[in-house]
Amino acid sequence: MSIQERRERERAERHQLIIRTARELAEAEGWEAVTTRRLADRIEYSQPVLYSHFAGKDAIVAAVALEGFAELAADLRAVAREADGPVETFRAVAGRYLAFAAANPALYDAMFTLATDLPFGRPDAPAALKEGFAALAGPVAEVAGPEDPEPFTEVVWAALHGLVTLARSGRLRPDHAEHRLALLVERMLGKEAAPERR
């Protein structure tokens, strides 16, 4: 391995260490605790080294968000592969989206609530953003019926995000979570998607 290759590898490892440390700190203490000074202390590099990788906290949040979209896409695709039929796939993907958000609150915030300059819904969007949307859009398109699949996916996404946001802020009853998901699927897809009631 050449000196240049070794430097590039070390730089990539340091870059990933910054992202991982920011995620860990945000999940433990919230994004307000993530400062360049604290990150520099945790990774044991100077702030100028950190700034050689990221322009500031917003850039770190964007990098964390991109990781999150890649992880969400992988999660949604995995559950979609295991489901049987379009309606069950839609139900499983919607449920996994909600579970992902609940399990990764700081990561979800980086992806969907904190300010970033990530270009959502544009041709120049990074691959991870496109993959995250596609992993939701694929199963939704299968059940969209006469609706245009892209805006239908956006409405589904907005509904899921609303459930996440309201549940996390304590504005929804936790004991109704499964019923809310069932209602979402039923109303989006029509009565044929309704589970049998006993």
mmCIF file of C-alpha atoms in Angstrom:
data_model
loop_
_atom_site.group_PDB
_atom_site.id
_atom_site.type_symbol
_atom_site.label_atom_id
_atom_site.label_comp_id
_atom_site.label_asym_id
_atom_site.label_seq_id
_atom_site.Cartn_x
_atom_site.Cartn_y
_atom_site.Cartn_z
ATOM 1 C CA MET A 1 0.000 0.000 0.000
ATOM 2 C CA SER A 2 1.379 3.390 -0.956
ATOM 3 C CA ILE A 3 1.651 6.310 1.461
ATOM 4 C CA GLN A 4 -1.092 8.094 -0.462
ATOM 5 C CA GLU A 5 -3.420 5.085 -0.226
ATOM 6 C CA ARG A 6 -2.737 4.749 3.492
ATOM 7 C CA ARG A 7 -3.497 8.464 4.032
ATOM 8 C CA GLU A 8 -6.741 8.157 2.085
ATOM 9 C CA ARG A 9 -7.774 5.110 4.105
ATOM 10 C CA GLU A 10 -6.948 6.857 7.392
ATOM 11 C CA ARG A 11 -8.900 9.921 6.269
ATOM 12 C CA ALA A 12 -11.924 7.761 5.371
ATOM 13 C CA GLU A 13 -11.710 6.009 8.752
ATOM 14 C CA ARG A 14 -11.495 9.357 10.572
ATOM 15 C CA HIS A 15 -14.460 10.655 8.548
ATOM 16 C CA GLN A 16 -16.517 7.623 9.567
ATOM 17 C CA LEU A 17 -15.387 7.951 13.198
ATOM 18 C CA ILE A 18 -16.714 11.522 13.294
ATOM 19 C CA ILE A 19 -20.085 10.426 11.914
ATOM 20 C CA ARG A 20 -20.340 7.438 14.265
ATOM 21 C CA THR A 21 -19.368 9.529 17.299
ATOM 22 C CA ALA A 22 -21.896 12.238 16.401
ATOM 23 C CA ARG A 23 -24.634 9.612 16.127
ATOM 24 C CA GLU A 24 -23.713 8.028 19.451
ATOM 25 C CA LEU A 25 -23.603 11.373 21.231
ATOM 26 C CA ALA A 26 -26.894 12.496 19.670
ATOM 27 C CA GLU A 27 -28.665 9.252 20.599
ATOM 28 C CA ALA A 28 -27.336 9.493 24.171
ATOM 29 C CA GLU A 29 -27.812 13.213 24.837
ATOM 30 C CA GLY A 30 -29.658 14.788 21.888
ATOM 31 C CA TRP A 31 -28.387 16.831 18.969
ATOM 32 C CA GLU A 32 -27.934 19.950 21.090
ATOM 33 C CA ALA A 33 -25.085 18.096 22.858
ATOM 34 C CA VAL A 34 -23.265 17.517 19.556
ATOM 35 C CA THR A 35 -20.748 20.317 19.159
ATOM 36 C CA THR A 36 -17.530 20.345 17.205
ATOM 37 C CA ARG A 37 -15.619 20.803 20.463
ATOM 38 C CA ARG A 38 -17.206 17.758 22.101
ATOM 39 C CA LEU A 39 -16.716 15.692 18.973
ATOM 40 C CA ALA A 40 -13.070 16.708 18.748
ATOM 41 C CA ASP A 41 -12.587 15.723 22.404
ATOM 42 C CA ARG A 42 -14.329 12.380 21.923
ATOM 43 C CA ILE A 43 -12.450 11.364 18.802
ATOM 44 C CA GLU A 44 -9.192 12.801 20.205
ATOM 45 C CA TYR A 45 -8.437 15.003 17.228
ATOM 46 C CA SER A 46 -8.225 18.771 17.097
ATOM 47 C CA GLN A 47 -11.119 20.884 15.877
ATOM 48 C CA PRO A 48 -9.165 21.892 12.749
ATOM 49 C CA VAL A 49 -8.897 18.189 11.849
ATOM 50 C CA LEU A 50 -12.646 17.851 12.297
ATOM 51 C CA TYR A 51 -13.204 20.935 10.117
ATOM 52 C CA SER A 52 -11.000 19.394 7.434
ATOM 53 C CA HIS A 53 -13.730 16.760 7.073
ATOM 54 C CA PHE A 54 -16.888 18.790 7.699
ATOM 55 C CA ALA A 55 -17.656 22.497 7.360
ATOM 56 C CA GLY A 56 -19.582 22.393 10.642
ATOM 57 C CA LYS A 57 -22.325 20.691 12.582
ATOM 58 C CA ASP A 58 -24.881 20.999 9.766
ATOM 59 C CA ALA A 59 -22.594 19.056 7.450
ATOM 60 C CA ILE A 60 -22.161 16.360 10.094
ATOM 61 C CA VAL A 61 -25.938 16.140 10.546
ATOM 62 C CA ALA A 62 -26.313 15.764 6.763
ATOM 63 C CA ALA A 63 -23.733 12.946 6.715
ATOM 64 C CA VAL A 64 -25.556 11.189 9.553
ATOM 65 C CA ALA A 65 -28.853 11.655 7.695
ATOM 66 C CA LEU A 66 -27.437 10.030 4.566
ATOM 67 C CA GLU A 67 -26.338 7.027 6.612
ATOM 68 C CA GLY A 68 -29.822 6.882 8.075
ATOM 69 C CA PHE A 69 -31.469 6.859 4.656
ATOM 70 C CA ALA A 70 -29.240 3.997 3.550
ATOM 71 C CA GLU A 71 -30.133 2.053 6.709
ATOM 72 C CA LEU A 72 -33.847 2.806 6.375
ATOM 73 C CA ALA A 73 -33.785 1.672 2.738
ATOM 74 C CA ALA A 74 -32.113 -1.599 3.723
ATOM 75 C CA ASP A 75 -34.657 -2.147 6.533
ATOM 76 C CA LEU A 76 -37.651 -1.443 4.306
ATOM 77 C CA ARG A 77 -36.357 -3.664 1.512
ATOM 78 C CA ALA A 78 -35.681 -6.516 3.944
ATOM 79 C CA VAL A 79 -39.198 -6.445 5.384
ATOM 80 C CA ALA A 80 -40.707 -6.079 1.895
ATOM 81 C CA ARG A 81 -38.916 -9.240 0.741
ATOM 82 C CA GLU A 82 -40.408 -11.209 3.629
ATOM 83 C CA ALA A 83 -44.007 -10.060 3.114
ATOM 84 C CA ASP A 84 -46.596 -11.952 1.092
ATOM 85 C CA GLY A 85 -48.522 -9.859 -1.437
ATOM 86 C CA PRO A 86 -48.786 -6.114 -2.074
ATOM 87 C CA VAL A 87 -51.112 -5.243 0.808
ATOM 88 C CA GLU A 88 -49.049 -7.162 3.364
ATOM 89 C CA THR A 89 -45.884 -5.626 1.935
ATOM 90 C CA PHE A 90 -47.347 -2.143 2.317
ATOM 91 C CA ARG A 91 -48.444 -2.923 5.877
ATOM 92 C CA ALA A 92 -45.023 -4.370 6.765
ATOM 93 C CA VAL A 93 -43.098 -1.464 5.246
ATOM 94 C CA ALA A 94 -45.282 1.106 7.036
ATOM 95 C CA GLY A 95 -44.806 -0.740 10.321
ATOM 96 C CA ARG A 96 -41.048 -0.987 9.827
ATOM 97 C CA TYR A 97 -40.830 2.735 9.064
ATOM 98 C CA LEU A 98 -42.535 3.517 12.382
ATOM 99 C CA ALA A 99 -40.328 1.018 14.235
ATOM 100 C CA PHE A 100 -37.162 2.455 12.665
ATOM 101 C CA ALA A 101 -38.120 5.957 13.811
ATOM 102 C CA ALA A 102 -38.905 4.759 17.334
ATOM 103 C CA ALA A 103 -35.630 2.835 17.620
ATOM 104 C CA ASN A 104 -33.453 5.654 16.248
ATOM 105 C CA PRO A 105 -34.880 8.983 17.417
ATOM 106 C CA ALA A 106 -31.749 11.117 16.958
ATOM 107 C CA LEU A 107 -31.001 9.521 13.601
ATOM 108 C CA TYR A 108 -34.605 10.141 12.519
ATOM 109 C CA ASP A 109 -34.263 13.775 13.585
ATOM 110 C CA ALA A 110 -31.153 14.136 11.428
ATOM 111 C CA MET A 111 -33.017 12.621 8.495
ATOM 112 C CA PHE A 112 -36.313 14.467 8.784
ATOM 113 C CA THR A 113 -36.474 17.300 11.293
ATOM 114 C CA LEU A 114 -33.109 19.065 11.599
ATOM 115 C CA ALA A 115 -32.172 21.661 9.019
ATOM 116 C CA THR A 116 -29.842 20.389 6.297
ATOM 117 C CA ASP A 117 -29.039 21.427 2.780
ATOM 118 C CA LEU A 118 -29.749 17.951 1.406
ATOM 119 C CA PRO A 119 -31.662 18.283 -1.891
ATOM 120 C CA PHE A 120 -34.804 16.229 -1.294
ATOM 121 C CA GLY A 121 -36.914 15.324 -4.310
ATOM 122 C CA ARG A 122 -34.494 16.730 -6.864
ATOM 123 C CA PRO A 123 -32.474 15.023 -9.605
ATOM 124 C CA ASP A 124 -29.222 15.961 -7.855
ATOM 125 C CA ALA A 125 -30.266 14.226 -4.609
ATOM 126 C CA PRO A 126 -27.611 11.875 -3.207
ATOM 127 C CA ALA A 127 -28.092 8.182 -3.908
ATOM 128 C CA ALA A 128 -28.976 7.412 -0.268
ATOM 129 C CA LEU A 129 -31.934 9.836 -0.378
ATOM 130 C CA LYS A 130 -33.184 8.306 -3.605
ATOM 131 C CA GLU A 131 -32.791 4.784 -2.196
ATOM 132 C CA GLY A 132 -34.693 5.679 0.974
ATOM 133 C CA PHE A 133 -37.596 7.097 -1.018
ATOM 134 C CA ALA A 134 -37.522 4.219 -3.534
ATOM 135 C CA ALA A 135 -37.677 1.617 -0.741
ATOM 136 C CA LEU A 136 -40.950 3.198 0.386
ATOM 137 C CA ALA A 137 -42.200 4.091 -3.097
ATOM 138 C CA GLY A 138 -41.843 0.575 -4.525
ATOM 139 C CA PRO A 139 -44.314 -1.097 -2.161
ATOM 140 C CA VAL A 140 -46.621 1.939 -2.235
ATOM 141 C CA ALA A 141 -46.707 1.934 -6.050
ATOM 142 C CA GLU A 142 -47.930 -1.674 -5.949
ATOM 143 C CA VAL A 143 -51.059 -0.612 -4.076
ATOM 144 C CA ALA A 144 -51.565 2.918 -5.449
ATOM 145 C CA GLY A 145 -54.265 1.807 -7.860
ATOM 146 C CA PRO A 146 -55.285 4.677 -10.136
ATOM 147 C CA GLU A 147 -53.317 7.212 -8.089
ATOM 148 C CA ASP A 148 -50.040 8.645 -9.376
ATOM 149 C CA PRO A 149 -47.552 6.591 -7.295
ATOM 150 C CA GLU A 150 -45.133 9.426 -6.495
ATOM 151 C CA PRO A 151 -47.581 11.859 -4.826
ATOM 152 C CA PHE A 152 -49.360 8.881 -3.241
ATOM 153 C CA THR A 153 -46.020 7.850 -1.726
ATOM 154 C CA GLU A 154 -45.483 11.393 -0.486
ATOM 155 C CA VAL A 155 -48.884 11.333 1.243
ATOM 156 C CA VAL A 156 -48.099 7.966 2.833
ATOM 157 C CA TRP A 157 -44.711 9.279 3.926
ATOM 158 C CA ALA A 158 -46.327 12.422 5.369
ATOM 159 C CA ALA A 159 -48.857 10.309 7.286
ATOM 160 C CA LEU A 160 -46.130 8.074 8.690
ATOM 161 C CA HIS A 161 -44.005 11.071 9.630
ATOM 162 C CA GLY A 162 -47.004 12.644 11.345
ATOM 163 C CA LEU A 163 -47.566 9.503 13.399
ATOM 164 C CA VAL A 164 -43.881 9.416 14.355
ATOM 165 C CA THR A 165 -43.786 13.082 15.335
ATOM 166 C CA LEU A 166 -47.010 13.062 17.331
ATOM 167 C CA ALA A 167 -46.162 9.798 19.111
ATOM 168 C CA ARG A 168 -42.671 10.996 20.051
ATOM 169 C CA SER A 169 -44.020 14.235 21.478
ATOM 170 C CA GLY A 170 -46.490 12.345 23.672
ATOM 171 C CA ARG A 171 -49.551 13.590 21.796
ATOM 172 C CA LEU A 172 -50.858 10.137 20.873
ATOM 173 C CA ARG A 173 -51.857 7.308 23.168
ATOM 174 C CA PRO A 174 -49.188 4.587 23.053
ATOM 175 C CA ASP A 175 -51.745 1.806 23.453
ATOM 176 C CA HIS A 176 -53.336 2.773 20.104
ATOM 177 C CA ALA A 177 -50.167 2.452 18.002
ATOM 178 C CA GLU A 178 -51.139 -0.804 16.274
ATOM 179 C CA HIS A 179 -54.700 0.360 15.686
ATOM 180 C CA ARG A 180 -53.443 3.621 14.132
ATOM 181 C CA LEU A 181 -51.222 1.657 11.749
ATOM 182 C CA ALA A 182 -54.116 -0.619 10.792
ATOM 183 C CA LEU A 183 -56.333 2.422 10.162
ATOM 184 C CA LEU A 184 -53.669 4.061 8.036
ATOM 185 C CA VAL A 185 -53.328 0.983 5.854
ATOM 186 C CA GLU A 186 -57.088 0.491 5.653
ATOM 187 C CA ARG A 187 -57.858 4.094 4.747
ATOM 188 C CA MET A 188 -55.021 4.408 2.258
ATOM 189 C CA LEU A 189 -55.846 1.184 0.477
ATOM 190 C CA GLY A 190 -59.565 0.858 0.979
ATOM 191 C CA LYS A 191 -61.649 -1.689 2.836
ATOM 192 C CA GLU A 192 -60.012 -4.643 1.047
ATOM 193 C CA ALA A 193 -56.922 -3.946 3.153
ATOM 194 C CA ALA A 194 -58.805 -4.113 6.434
ATOM 195 C CA PRO A 195 -57.836 -7.039 8.654
ATOM 196 C CA GLU A 196 -60.615 -9.374 9.700
ATOM 197 C CA ARG A 197 -62.132 -8.282 12.993
ATOM 198 C CA ARG A 198 -63.170 -10.842 15.500
#
